[in-house]
Amino acid sequence: MTPEHYDAYAAARSALATLARTSPDEIFGVCHEMLLELDGLHPETDAPEISLRTYPTRATAWNEAKKSIEALVDHGVDSLSVTLLLEALDRAWQTERPLPRNAAGHER
């Protein structure tokens, strides 16, 4: 594993752990599951230590998790697995922050 891959992996783990720690119960489980799935994509490596970070907003933490997970593809992690993780992250975000709806009930 290259240092850049390790850094992206560590950043994704830390962002997901921070989100889990600061999430409502229904989102905590999703973040925890994503963390386990992320570790499952790296079975040959000891998982980097998690450093809980302070982000200015939860949106910043979500964006950091997303950016770090996306970067894993550049380091040889299976793109389908990364896509599934990103979809889970997006679903969790929409659960926490539903999209506004117009008068007809459609997402804007």
Short mmCIF file of N, CA and C in Angstrom, two decimals:
data_model
loop_
_atom_site.label_atom_id
_atom_site.label_comp_id
_atom_site.label_asym_id
_atom_site.label_seq_id
_atom_site.Cartn_x
_atom_site.Cartn_y
_atom_site.Cartn_z
N MET A 1 0.86 -1.17 0.00
CA MET A 1 0.00 0.00 0.00
C MET A 1 0.91 1.23 0.00
N THR A 2 0.60 2.13 -0.92
CA THR A 2 1.40 3.36 -1.00
C THR A 2 1.02 4.30 0.15
N PRO A 3 1.89 5.25 0.46
CA PRO A 3 1.55 6.22 1.51
C PRO A 3 0.28 7.01 1.19
N GLU A 4 0.06 7.31 -0.10
CA GLU A 4 -1.13 8.06 -0.49
C GLU A 4 -2.39 7.24 -0.27
N HIS A 5 -2.32 5.95 -0.59
CA HIS A 5 -3.45 5.06 -0.36
C HIS A 5 -3.74 4.96 1.13
N TYR A 6 -2.70 4.78 1.92
CA TYR A 6 -2.86 4.70 3.37
C TYR A 6 -3.50 5.97 3.92
N ASP A 7 -3.05 7.12 3.41
CA ASP A 7 -3.61 8.40 3.88
C ASP A 7 -5.09 8.53 3.54
N ALA A 8 -5.48 8.11 2.31
CA ALA A 8 -6.89 8.17 1.93
C ALA A 8 -7.71 7.22 2.79
N TYR A 9 -7.19 6.03 3.03
CA TYR A 9 -7.86 5.04 3.88
C TYR A 9 -8.03 5.58 5.29
N ALA A 10 -6.96 6.14 5.83
CA ALA A 10 -7.01 6.70 7.20
C ALA A 10 -7.99 7.87 7.28
N ALA A 11 -7.99 8.73 6.27
CA ALA A 11 -8.91 9.88 6.27
C ALA A 11 -10.36 9.42 6.20
N ALA A 12 -10.63 8.41 5.37
CA ALA A 12 -12.00 7.89 5.25
C ALA A 12 -12.44 7.27 6.58
N ARG A 13 -11.57 6.48 7.21
CA ARG A 13 -11.91 5.85 8.49
C ARG A 13 -12.20 6.92 9.55
N SER A 14 -11.36 7.93 9.62
CA SER A 14 -11.53 8.96 10.64
C SER A 14 -12.80 9.77 10.41
N ALA A 15 -13.09 10.11 9.15
CA ALA A 15 -14.31 10.88 8.85
C ALA A 15 -15.55 10.04 9.18
N LEU A 16 -15.55 8.77 8.80
CA LEU A 16 -16.71 7.91 9.10
C LEU A 16 -16.88 7.73 10.61
N ALA A 17 -15.79 7.55 11.33
CA ALA A 17 -15.88 7.38 12.78
C ALA A 17 -16.39 8.66 13.44
N THR A 18 -15.94 9.80 12.96
CA THR A 18 -16.42 11.07 13.50
C THR A 18 -17.91 11.23 13.23
N LEU A 19 -18.34 10.89 12.03
CA LEU A 19 -19.76 10.96 11.71
C LEU A 19 -20.56 10.01 12.58
N ALA A 20 -20.07 8.80 12.76
CA ALA A 20 -20.78 7.84 13.61
C ALA A 20 -20.92 8.37 15.03
N ARG A 21 -19.87 8.94 15.53
CA ARG A 21 -19.86 9.43 16.91
C ARG A 21 -20.83 10.59 17.12
N THR A 22 -21.06 11.36 16.08
CA THR A 22 -21.88 12.57 16.22
C THR A 22 -23.26 12.43 15.58
N SER A 23 -23.62 11.22 15.18
CA SER A 23 -24.87 11.00 14.45
C SER A 23 -26.00 10.56 15.36
N PRO A 24 -27.23 10.81 14.92
CA PRO A 24 -28.36 10.20 15.60
C PRO A 24 -28.26 8.68 15.48
N ASP A 25 -28.94 7.97 16.34
CA ASP A 25 -28.82 6.51 16.41
C ASP A 25 -29.01 5.81 15.07
N GLU A 26 -30.00 6.23 14.28
CA GLU A 26 -30.26 5.52 13.03
C GLU A 26 -29.14 5.71 12.02
N ILE A 27 -28.40 6.79 12.10
CA ILE A 27 -27.29 7.03 11.19
C ILE A 27 -26.00 6.42 11.75
N PHE A 28 -25.88 6.36 13.07
CA PHE A 28 -24.70 5.77 13.70
C PHE A 28 -24.44 4.37 13.16
N GLY A 29 -25.48 3.55 13.12
CA GLY A 29 -25.33 2.18 12.65
C GLY A 29 -24.87 2.11 11.21
N VAL A 30 -25.38 3.00 10.38
CA VAL A 30 -24.99 3.03 8.96
C VAL A 30 -23.51 3.41 8.85
N CYS A 31 -23.08 4.42 9.57
CA CYS A 31 -21.68 4.84 9.53
C CYS A 31 -20.77 3.74 10.04
N HIS A 32 -21.18 3.08 11.10
CA HIS A 32 -20.39 1.98 11.66
C HIS A 32 -20.28 0.84 10.64
N GLU A 33 -21.37 0.51 9.99
CA GLU A 33 -21.36 -0.53 8.97
C GLU A 33 -20.46 -0.14 7.80
N MET A 34 -20.49 1.12 7.38
CA MET A 34 -19.62 1.58 6.30
C MET A 34 -18.15 1.46 6.71
N LEU A 35 -17.86 1.74 7.96
CA LEU A 35 -16.49 1.61 8.47
C LEU A 35 -16.03 0.16 8.38
N LEU A 36 -16.89 -0.77 8.76
CA LEU A 36 -16.55 -2.19 8.68
C LEU A 36 -16.36 -2.63 7.22
N GLU A 37 -17.23 -2.14 6.33
CA GLU A 37 -17.09 -2.47 4.91
C GLU A 37 -15.79 -1.90 4.34
N LEU A 38 -15.45 -0.69 4.75
CA LEU A 38 -14.20 -0.07 4.30
C LEU A 38 -13.01 -0.92 4.74
N ASP A 39 -13.03 -1.36 5.97
CA ASP A 39 -11.94 -2.22 6.45
C ASP A 39 -11.92 -3.55 5.70
N GLY A 40 -13.09 -4.05 5.31
CA GLY A 40 -13.15 -5.29 4.54
C GLY A 40 -12.53 -5.16 3.16
N LEU A 41 -12.43 -3.95 2.64
CA LEU A 41 -11.79 -3.72 1.34
C LEU A 41 -10.27 -3.73 1.46
N HIS A 42 -9.77 -3.76 2.69
CA HIS A 42 -8.32 -3.74 2.94
C HIS A 42 -7.92 -4.88 3.87
N PRO A 43 -8.23 -6.13 3.52
CA PRO A 43 -7.97 -7.23 4.44
C PRO A 43 -6.49 -7.51 4.67
N GLU A 44 -5.64 -7.09 3.74
CA GLU A 44 -4.22 -7.37 3.85
C GLU A 44 -3.47 -6.35 4.70
N THR A 45 -4.16 -5.35 5.18
CA THR A 45 -3.51 -4.24 5.88
C THR A 45 -4.11 -4.04 7.26
N ASP A 46 -3.26 -3.74 8.21
CA ASP A 46 -3.78 -3.32 9.51
C ASP A 46 -4.47 -1.98 9.32
N ALA A 47 -5.64 -1.86 9.88
CA ALA A 47 -6.40 -0.62 9.72
C ALA A 47 -5.68 0.53 10.40
N PRO A 48 -5.63 1.69 9.73
CA PRO A 48 -5.02 2.86 10.36
C PRO A 48 -5.78 3.26 11.62
N GLU A 49 -5.07 3.85 12.52
CA GLU A 49 -5.70 4.34 13.75
C GLU A 49 -6.71 5.42 13.40
N ILE A 50 -7.81 5.41 14.10
CA ILE A 50 -8.83 6.43 13.89
C ILE A 50 -8.49 7.64 14.75
N SER A 51 -8.49 8.79 14.12
CA SER A 51 -8.34 10.02 14.91
C SER A 51 -9.63 10.82 14.72
N LEU A 52 -10.39 10.92 15.79
CA LEU A 52 -11.63 11.69 15.71
C LEU A 52 -11.27 13.16 15.50
N ARG A 53 -11.87 13.73 14.50
CA ARG A 53 -11.53 15.10 14.12
C ARG A 53 -12.70 16.02 14.42
N THR A 54 -12.39 17.27 14.46
CA THR A 54 -13.43 18.28 14.61
C THR A 54 -13.59 18.97 13.27
N TYR A 55 -14.79 18.92 12.74
CA TYR A 55 -15.09 19.56 11.46
C TYR A 55 -16.00 20.76 11.75
N PRO A 56 -15.92 21.81 10.93
CA PRO A 56 -16.77 22.98 11.17
C PRO A 56 -18.26 22.64 11.10
N THR A 57 -18.62 21.71 10.23
CA THR A 57 -20.02 21.29 10.09
C THR A 57 -20.04 19.80 9.79
N ARG A 58 -21.21 19.19 9.98
CA ARG A 58 -21.35 17.77 9.62
C ARG A 58 -21.23 17.59 8.12
N ALA A 59 -21.67 18.58 7.35
CA ALA A 59 -21.53 18.50 5.89
C ALA A 59 -20.06 18.41 5.49
N THR A 60 -19.20 19.12 6.19
CA THR A 60 -17.77 19.06 5.91
C THR A 60 -17.24 17.66 6.18
N ALA A 61 -17.69 17.04 7.26
CA ALA A 61 -17.27 15.67 7.57
C ALA A 61 -17.77 14.69 6.51
N TRP A 62 -19.04 14.84 6.08
CA TRP A 62 -19.57 13.98 5.02
C TRP A 62 -18.75 14.14 3.74
N ASN A 63 -18.43 15.38 3.40
CA ASN A 63 -17.65 15.63 2.18
C ASN A 63 -16.25 15.04 2.29
N GLU A 64 -15.63 15.11 3.45
CA GLU A 64 -14.31 14.51 3.65
C GLU A 64 -14.38 13.00 3.50
N ALA A 65 -15.42 12.38 4.08
CA ALA A 65 -15.58 10.93 3.94
C ALA A 65 -15.75 10.57 2.47
N LYS A 66 -16.60 11.30 1.77
CA LYS A 66 -16.87 11.02 0.36
C LYS A 66 -15.61 11.18 -0.48
N LYS A 67 -14.90 12.27 -0.30
CA LYS A 67 -13.68 12.54 -1.07
C LYS A 67 -12.63 11.46 -0.81
N SER A 68 -12.47 11.06 0.43
CA SER A 68 -11.47 10.05 0.78
C SER A 68 -11.83 8.68 0.24
N ILE A 69 -13.11 8.34 0.31
CA ILE A 69 -13.56 7.04 -0.23
C ILE A 69 -13.39 7.03 -1.75
N GLU A 70 -13.76 8.13 -2.42
CA GLU A 70 -13.59 8.22 -3.87
C GLU A 70 -12.13 8.04 -4.27
N ALA A 71 -11.21 8.57 -3.49
CA ALA A 71 -9.79 8.51 -3.80
C ALA A 71 -9.25 7.08 -3.77
N LEU A 72 -9.93 6.18 -3.10
CA LEU A 72 -9.45 4.80 -3.01
C LEU A 72 -9.40 4.11 -4.37
N VAL A 73 -10.27 4.49 -5.29
CA VAL A 73 -10.26 3.90 -6.63
C VAL A 73 -8.92 4.19 -7.31
N ASP A 74 -8.38 5.36 -7.09
CA ASP A 74 -7.09 5.73 -7.69
C ASP A 74 -5.95 4.86 -7.16
N HIS A 75 -6.21 4.15 -6.09
CA HIS A 75 -5.17 3.32 -5.47
C HIS A 75 -5.47 1.83 -5.61
N GLY A 76 -6.33 1.48 -6.57
CA GLY A 76 -6.55 0.09 -6.89
C GLY A 76 -7.68 -0.61 -6.16
N VAL A 77 -8.43 0.11 -5.35
CA VAL A 77 -9.57 -0.51 -4.67
C VAL A 77 -10.69 -0.68 -5.70
N ASP A 78 -11.37 -1.81 -5.62
CA ASP A 78 -12.44 -2.14 -6.56
C ASP A 78 -13.46 -1.01 -6.68
N SER A 79 -13.67 -0.55 -7.91
CA SER A 79 -14.54 0.61 -8.11
C SER A 79 -16.00 0.31 -7.77
N LEU A 80 -16.47 -0.91 -8.00
CA LEU A 80 -17.85 -1.24 -7.64
C LEU A 80 -18.03 -1.18 -6.12
N SER A 81 -17.08 -1.70 -5.38
CA SER A 81 -17.16 -1.64 -3.92
C SER A 81 -17.15 -0.20 -3.41
N VAL A 82 -16.33 0.63 -4.04
CA VAL A 82 -16.28 2.04 -3.65
C VAL A 82 -17.61 2.72 -3.99
N THR A 83 -18.17 2.41 -5.16
CA THR A 83 -19.46 2.97 -5.56
C THR A 83 -20.55 2.59 -4.57
N LEU A 84 -20.56 1.35 -4.14
CA LEU A 84 -21.57 0.91 -3.16
C LEU A 84 -21.40 1.63 -1.82
N LEU A 85 -20.16 1.83 -1.40
CA LEU A 85 -19.93 2.59 -0.17
C LEU A 85 -20.41 4.03 -0.31
N LEU A 86 -20.12 4.63 -1.46
CA LEU A 86 -20.55 6.02 -1.68
C LEU A 86 -22.07 6.13 -1.73
N GLU A 87 -22.73 5.13 -2.32
CA GLU A 87 -24.20 5.14 -2.34
C GLU A 87 -24.76 5.02 -0.92
N ALA A 88 -24.15 4.18 -0.10
CA ALA A 88 -24.60 4.06 1.29
C ALA A 88 -24.40 5.37 2.03
N LEU A 89 -23.28 6.03 1.76
CA LEU A 89 -23.01 7.32 2.40
C LEU A 89 -24.05 8.35 1.97
N ASP A 90 -24.37 8.38 0.68
CA ASP A 90 -25.38 9.32 0.17
C ASP A 90 -26.77 9.03 0.76
N ARG A 91 -27.13 7.75 0.86
CA ARG A 91 -28.43 7.39 1.46
C ARG A 91 -28.50 7.82 2.92
N ALA A 92 -27.41 7.62 3.64
CA ALA A 92 -27.38 8.03 5.04
C ALA A 92 -27.52 9.55 5.15
N TRP A 93 -26.85 10.26 4.27
CA TRP A 93 -26.93 11.72 4.29
C TRP A 93 -28.36 12.17 4.00
N GLN A 94 -29.03 11.53 3.02
CA GLN A 94 -30.40 11.90 2.70
C GLN A 94 -31.36 11.52 3.82
N THR A 95 -31.04 10.48 4.56
CA THR A 95 -31.85 10.12 5.73
C THR A 95 -31.75 11.20 6.79
N GLU A 96 -30.54 11.71 6.95
CA GLU A 96 -30.32 12.74 7.96
C GLU A 96 -30.79 14.10 7.48
N ARG A 97 -30.58 14.39 6.21
CA ARG A 97 -30.93 15.68 5.63
C ARG A 97 -31.76 15.45 4.37
N PRO A 98 -33.05 15.17 4.50
CA PRO A 98 -33.87 14.92 3.30
C PRO A 98 -33.86 16.11 2.35
N LEU A 99 -33.92 15.79 1.06
CA LEU A 99 -33.99 16.86 0.06
C LEU A 99 -35.31 17.60 0.19
N PRO A 100 -35.27 18.93 -0.01
CA PRO A 100 -36.54 19.67 0.02
C PRO A 100 -37.44 19.22 -1.12
N ARG A 101 -38.72 19.30 -0.91
CA ARG A 101 -39.69 18.88 -1.91
C ARG A 101 -40.51 20.08 -2.37
N ASN A 102 -40.92 20.05 -3.61
CA ASN A 102 -41.78 21.11 -4.12
C ASN A 102 -43.22 20.83 -3.73
N ALA A 103 -44.14 21.66 -4.18
CA ALA A 103 -45.55 21.53 -3.78
C ALA A 103 -46.16 20.20 -4.23
N ALA A 104 -45.62 19.62 -5.31
CA ALA A 104 -46.14 18.35 -5.80
C ALA A 104 -45.52 17.15 -5.08
N GLY A 105 -44.59 17.42 -4.16
CA GLY A 105 -43.97 16.34 -3.40
C GLY A 105 -42.73 15.76 -4.06
N HIS A 106 -42.24 16.37 -5.12
CA HIS A 106 -41.04 15.88 -5.82
C HIS A 106 -39.80 16.56 -5.23
N GLU A 107 -38.68 15.78 -5.21
CA GLU A 107 -37.44 16.37 -4.73
C GLU A 107 -37.00 17.47 -5.68
N ARG A 108 -36.45 18.53 -5.09
CA ARG A 108 -35.92 19.63 -5.92
C ARG A 108 -34.48 19.40 -6.25
#
